[in-house]
Short mmCIF file of C-alpha atoms and ligand atoms in Angstrom, two decimals:
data_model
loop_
_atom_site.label_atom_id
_atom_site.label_comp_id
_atom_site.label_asym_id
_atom_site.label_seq_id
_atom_site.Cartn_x
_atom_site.Cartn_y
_atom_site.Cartn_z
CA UNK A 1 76.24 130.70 -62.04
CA UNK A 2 78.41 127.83 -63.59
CA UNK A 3 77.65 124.98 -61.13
CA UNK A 4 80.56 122.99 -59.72
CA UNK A 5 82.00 120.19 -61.26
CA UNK A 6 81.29 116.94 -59.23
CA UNK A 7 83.88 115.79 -57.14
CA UNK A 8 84.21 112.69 -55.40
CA UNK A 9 86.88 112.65 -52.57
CA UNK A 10 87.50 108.97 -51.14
CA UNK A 11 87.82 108.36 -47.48
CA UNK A 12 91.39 107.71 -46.14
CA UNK A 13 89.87 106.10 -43.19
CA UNK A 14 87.95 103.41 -45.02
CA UNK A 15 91.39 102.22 -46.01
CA UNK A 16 93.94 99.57 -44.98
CA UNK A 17 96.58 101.45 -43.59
CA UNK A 18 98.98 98.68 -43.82
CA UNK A 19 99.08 99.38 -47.07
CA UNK A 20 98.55 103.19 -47.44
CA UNK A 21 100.69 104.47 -50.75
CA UNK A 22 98.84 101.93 -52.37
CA UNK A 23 95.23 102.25 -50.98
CA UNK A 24 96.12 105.81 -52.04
CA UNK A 25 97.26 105.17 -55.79
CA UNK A 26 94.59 102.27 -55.85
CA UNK A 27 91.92 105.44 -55.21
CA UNK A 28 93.49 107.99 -57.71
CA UNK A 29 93.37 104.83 -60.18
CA UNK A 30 89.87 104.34 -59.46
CA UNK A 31 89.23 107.95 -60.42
CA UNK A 32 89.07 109.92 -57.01
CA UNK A 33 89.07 113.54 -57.72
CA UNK A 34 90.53 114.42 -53.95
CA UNK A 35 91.51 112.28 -51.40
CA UNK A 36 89.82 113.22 -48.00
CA UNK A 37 91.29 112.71 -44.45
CA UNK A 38 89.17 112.98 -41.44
CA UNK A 39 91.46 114.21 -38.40
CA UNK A 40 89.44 113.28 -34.97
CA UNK A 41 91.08 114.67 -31.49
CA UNK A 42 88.57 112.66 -29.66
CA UNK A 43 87.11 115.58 -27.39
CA UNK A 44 85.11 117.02 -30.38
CA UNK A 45 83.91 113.56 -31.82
CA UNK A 46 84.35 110.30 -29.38
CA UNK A 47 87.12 108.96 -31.67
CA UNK A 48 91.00 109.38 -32.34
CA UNK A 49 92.07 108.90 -36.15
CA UNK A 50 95.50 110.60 -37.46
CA UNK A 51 97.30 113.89 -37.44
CA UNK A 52 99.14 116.10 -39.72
CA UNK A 53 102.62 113.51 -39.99
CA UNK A 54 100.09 111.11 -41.53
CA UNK A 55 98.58 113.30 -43.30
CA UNK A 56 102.03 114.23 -44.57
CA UNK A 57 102.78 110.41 -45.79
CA UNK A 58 99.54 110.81 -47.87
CA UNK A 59 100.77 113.97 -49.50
CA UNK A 60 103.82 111.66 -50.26
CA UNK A 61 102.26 109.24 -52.34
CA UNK A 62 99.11 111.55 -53.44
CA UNK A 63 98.85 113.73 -56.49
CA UNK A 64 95.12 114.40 -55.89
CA UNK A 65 93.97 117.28 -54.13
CA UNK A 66 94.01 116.43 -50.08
CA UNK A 67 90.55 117.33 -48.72
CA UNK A 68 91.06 117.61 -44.69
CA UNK A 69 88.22 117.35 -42.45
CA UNK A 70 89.11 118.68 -38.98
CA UNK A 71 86.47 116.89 -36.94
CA UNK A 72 88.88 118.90 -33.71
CA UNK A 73 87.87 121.36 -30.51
CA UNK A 74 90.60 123.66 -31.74
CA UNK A 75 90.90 123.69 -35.02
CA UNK A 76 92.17 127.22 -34.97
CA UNK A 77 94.94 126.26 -32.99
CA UNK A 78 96.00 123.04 -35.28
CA UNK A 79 94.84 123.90 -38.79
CA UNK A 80 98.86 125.43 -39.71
CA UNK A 81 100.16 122.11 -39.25
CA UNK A 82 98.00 120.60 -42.04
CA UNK A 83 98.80 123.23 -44.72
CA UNK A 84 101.82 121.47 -45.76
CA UNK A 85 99.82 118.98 -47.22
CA UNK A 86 96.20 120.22 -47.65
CA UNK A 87 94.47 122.25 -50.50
CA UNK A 88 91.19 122.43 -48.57
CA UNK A 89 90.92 122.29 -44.98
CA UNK A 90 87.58 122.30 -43.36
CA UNK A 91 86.72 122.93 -39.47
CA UNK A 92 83.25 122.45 -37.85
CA UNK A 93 81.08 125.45 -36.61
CA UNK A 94 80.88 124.08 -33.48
CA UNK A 95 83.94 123.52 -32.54
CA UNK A 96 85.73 126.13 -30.05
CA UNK A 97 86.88 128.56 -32.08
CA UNK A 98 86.47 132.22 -33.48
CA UNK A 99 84.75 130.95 -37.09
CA UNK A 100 85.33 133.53 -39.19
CA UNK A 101 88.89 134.57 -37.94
CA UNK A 102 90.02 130.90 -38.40
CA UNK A 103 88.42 130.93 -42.24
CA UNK A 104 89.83 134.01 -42.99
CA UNK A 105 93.44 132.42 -41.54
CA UNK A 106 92.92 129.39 -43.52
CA UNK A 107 92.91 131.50 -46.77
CA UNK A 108 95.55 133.48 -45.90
CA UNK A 109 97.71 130.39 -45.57
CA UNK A 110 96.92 130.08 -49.39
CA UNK A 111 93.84 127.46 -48.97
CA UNK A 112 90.75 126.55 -49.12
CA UNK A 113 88.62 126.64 -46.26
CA UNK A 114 85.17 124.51 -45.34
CA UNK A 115 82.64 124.85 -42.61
CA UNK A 116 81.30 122.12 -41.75
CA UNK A 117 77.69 120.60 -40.03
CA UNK A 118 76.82 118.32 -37.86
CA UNK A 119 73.54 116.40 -38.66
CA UNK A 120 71.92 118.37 -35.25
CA UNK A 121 73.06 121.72 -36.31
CA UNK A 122 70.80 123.58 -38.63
CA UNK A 123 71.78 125.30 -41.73
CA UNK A 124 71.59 128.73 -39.99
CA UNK A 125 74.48 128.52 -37.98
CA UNK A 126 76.56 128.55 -41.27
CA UNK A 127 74.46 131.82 -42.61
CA UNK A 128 76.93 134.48 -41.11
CA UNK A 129 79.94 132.50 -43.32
CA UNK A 130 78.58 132.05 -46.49
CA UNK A 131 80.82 135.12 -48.08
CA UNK A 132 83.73 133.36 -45.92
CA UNK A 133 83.89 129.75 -47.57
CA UNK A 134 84.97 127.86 -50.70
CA UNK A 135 82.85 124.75 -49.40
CA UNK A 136 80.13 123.69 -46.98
CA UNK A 137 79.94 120.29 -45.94
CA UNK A 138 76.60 118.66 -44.07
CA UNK A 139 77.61 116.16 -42.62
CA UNK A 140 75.77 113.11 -43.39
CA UNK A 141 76.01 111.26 -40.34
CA UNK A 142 77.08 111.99 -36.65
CA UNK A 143 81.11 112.66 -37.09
CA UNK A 144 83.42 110.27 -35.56
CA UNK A 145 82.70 106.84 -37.54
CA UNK A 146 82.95 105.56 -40.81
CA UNK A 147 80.28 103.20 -42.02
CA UNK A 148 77.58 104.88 -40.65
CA UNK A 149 73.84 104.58 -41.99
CA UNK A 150 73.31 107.71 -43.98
CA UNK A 151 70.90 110.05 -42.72
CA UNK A 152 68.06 111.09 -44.98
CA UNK A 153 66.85 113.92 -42.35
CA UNK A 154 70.33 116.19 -43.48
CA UNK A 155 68.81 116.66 -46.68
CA UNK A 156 67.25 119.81 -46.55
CA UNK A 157 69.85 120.93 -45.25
CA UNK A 158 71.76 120.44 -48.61
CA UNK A 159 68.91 121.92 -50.35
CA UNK A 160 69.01 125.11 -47.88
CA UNK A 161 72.18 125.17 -48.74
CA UNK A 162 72.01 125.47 -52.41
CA UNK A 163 68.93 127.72 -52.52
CA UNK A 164 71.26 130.09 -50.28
CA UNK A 165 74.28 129.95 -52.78
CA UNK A 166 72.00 130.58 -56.01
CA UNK A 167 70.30 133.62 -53.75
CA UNK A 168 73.74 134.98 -52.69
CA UNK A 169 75.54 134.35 -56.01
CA UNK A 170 78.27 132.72 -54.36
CA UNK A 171 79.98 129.18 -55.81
CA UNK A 172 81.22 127.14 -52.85
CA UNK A 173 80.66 123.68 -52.81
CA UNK A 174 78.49 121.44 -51.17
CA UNK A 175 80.11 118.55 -50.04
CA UNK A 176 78.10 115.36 -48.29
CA UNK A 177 80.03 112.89 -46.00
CA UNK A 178 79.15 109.70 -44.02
CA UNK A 179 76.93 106.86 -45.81
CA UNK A 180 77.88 108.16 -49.58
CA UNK A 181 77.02 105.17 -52.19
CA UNK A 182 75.61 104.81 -55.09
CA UNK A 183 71.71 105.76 -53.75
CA UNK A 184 72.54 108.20 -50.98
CA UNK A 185 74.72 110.38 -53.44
CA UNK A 186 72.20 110.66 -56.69
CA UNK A 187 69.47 111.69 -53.82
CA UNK A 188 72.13 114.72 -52.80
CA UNK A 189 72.91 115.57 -55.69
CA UNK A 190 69.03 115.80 -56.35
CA UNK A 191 69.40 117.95 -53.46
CA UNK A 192 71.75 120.53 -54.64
CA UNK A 193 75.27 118.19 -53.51
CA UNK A 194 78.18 118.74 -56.10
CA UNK A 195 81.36 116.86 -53.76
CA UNK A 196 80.79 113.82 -52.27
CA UNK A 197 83.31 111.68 -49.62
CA UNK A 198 82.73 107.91 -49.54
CA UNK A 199 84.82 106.18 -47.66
CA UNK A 200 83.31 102.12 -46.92
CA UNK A 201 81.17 102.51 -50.55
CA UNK A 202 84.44 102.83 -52.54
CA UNK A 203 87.23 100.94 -50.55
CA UNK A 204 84.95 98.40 -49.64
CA UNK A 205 83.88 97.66 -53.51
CA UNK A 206 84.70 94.92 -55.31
CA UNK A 207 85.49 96.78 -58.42
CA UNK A 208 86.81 100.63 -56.94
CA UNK A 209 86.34 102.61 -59.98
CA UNK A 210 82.98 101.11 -60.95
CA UNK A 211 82.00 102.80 -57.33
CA UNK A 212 83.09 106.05 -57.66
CA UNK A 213 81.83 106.11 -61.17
CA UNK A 214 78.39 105.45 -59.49
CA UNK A 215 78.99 107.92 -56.80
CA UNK A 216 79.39 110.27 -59.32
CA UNK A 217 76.39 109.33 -61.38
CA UNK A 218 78.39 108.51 -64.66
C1 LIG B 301 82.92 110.55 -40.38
C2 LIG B 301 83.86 111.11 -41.45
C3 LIG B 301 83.54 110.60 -42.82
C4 LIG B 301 83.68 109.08 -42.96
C5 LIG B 301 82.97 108.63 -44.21
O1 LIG B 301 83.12 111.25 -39.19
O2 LIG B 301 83.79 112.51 -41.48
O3 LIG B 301 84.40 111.22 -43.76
O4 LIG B 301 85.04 108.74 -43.04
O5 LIG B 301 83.01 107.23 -44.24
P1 LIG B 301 81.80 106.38 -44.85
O6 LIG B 301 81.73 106.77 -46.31
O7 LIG B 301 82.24 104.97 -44.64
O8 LIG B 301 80.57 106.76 -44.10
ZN1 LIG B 302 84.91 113.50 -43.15
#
């Protein structure tokens, strides 16, 4: 199995929004690999972020793959209006939806598709998708917030995860998100991690592309 390459896929909502093309061309200077946008309904995580128009003014400025999380009850229902814009689009296994039929959809729209964790849900409720994705993400801490304390307890979870793609042959990615620096993202990728969203770590830095660079491990 050729592992992945690493990816690191900034945080649109650790940026200043007031100034979005260039928070967006400040990131792909910095060397972001995607750029990844956490949509939030606020039934399925106690939070409201942005929806596919904004996600649209990204794509404007963008030239990056556009990694979108939806953190959403229905994300079977709303997923069409992001692939416009999106290459991957990711939806949570416990939101309230048919799983596999909404994968399968999102890859017949001609992209990607994720399943995502939360911290609480164990690595067996992604099992029956494995053959269905192009990326699992664990969530790193509880969805809803950036700058959140990362949360060492998900980690075996990305190791579960990796020992299941070597036994299955498969190649999706692993993808971490919530409390990504420097630390947090060498001890995933010790874990098995190959794609990694920091959003406060990388905005927040003084020098942008020195962070990513260390998210990355280079
Ligand atoms: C949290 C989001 C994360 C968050 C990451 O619900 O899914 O993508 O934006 O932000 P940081 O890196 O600040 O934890
Ligand atoms: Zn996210």
């Amino acid at each position: 199995m050729v592992p992945n390459s690493l990816v690191v896929a900034p945080s649109i909502l650790a940026c200043d929004f007031g100034r979005l093309h260039e928070e967006v061309r400040r990131a792909e200077a910095a060397g972001a690999d995607w750029l990844h946008l956490d949509i939030m309904d606020g039934h399925f995580v106690d939070n409201i972020s942005f929806g596919p128009a904004f996600v649209d003014f990204v794509a404007r400025a963008a030239t990056v793959p556009l990694d979108v999380h939806l953190m959403i009850e229905r994300p079977d229902h709303y997923f069409p209006r992001f692939v416009k814009s999106a290459a991957n689009i990711t939806v949570h296994v416990e939101a309230q939806h048919d799983v596999s039929k909404t994968l399968a959809a999102i890859r017949a729209a001609g992209r990607t598709c994720g399943l995502a964790l939360r911290p609480a849900t164990p690595f067996e409720a992604a099992v029956p998708f494995l053959d269905q994705i192009d990326l699992l993400l664990v969530m790193t801490v509880v969805p809803g917030f950036g700058g959140q304390p990362f949360m060492p307890e998900t980690l075996p979870k990305v190791q579960a995860a990796q020992e299941a793609r070597t036994r299955l042959g498969r190649n999706f990615r692993i993808e971490v998100d919530g409390g990504i620096n420097d630390q947090t993202a060498a001890l995933s990728r010790e874990h098995g991690a190959d794609t990694f969203v920091a959003g406060t770590s990388v905005f927040g830095a003084p020098d942008m592309a020195a962070a990513v660079r260390k998210v990355r491990g280079t």
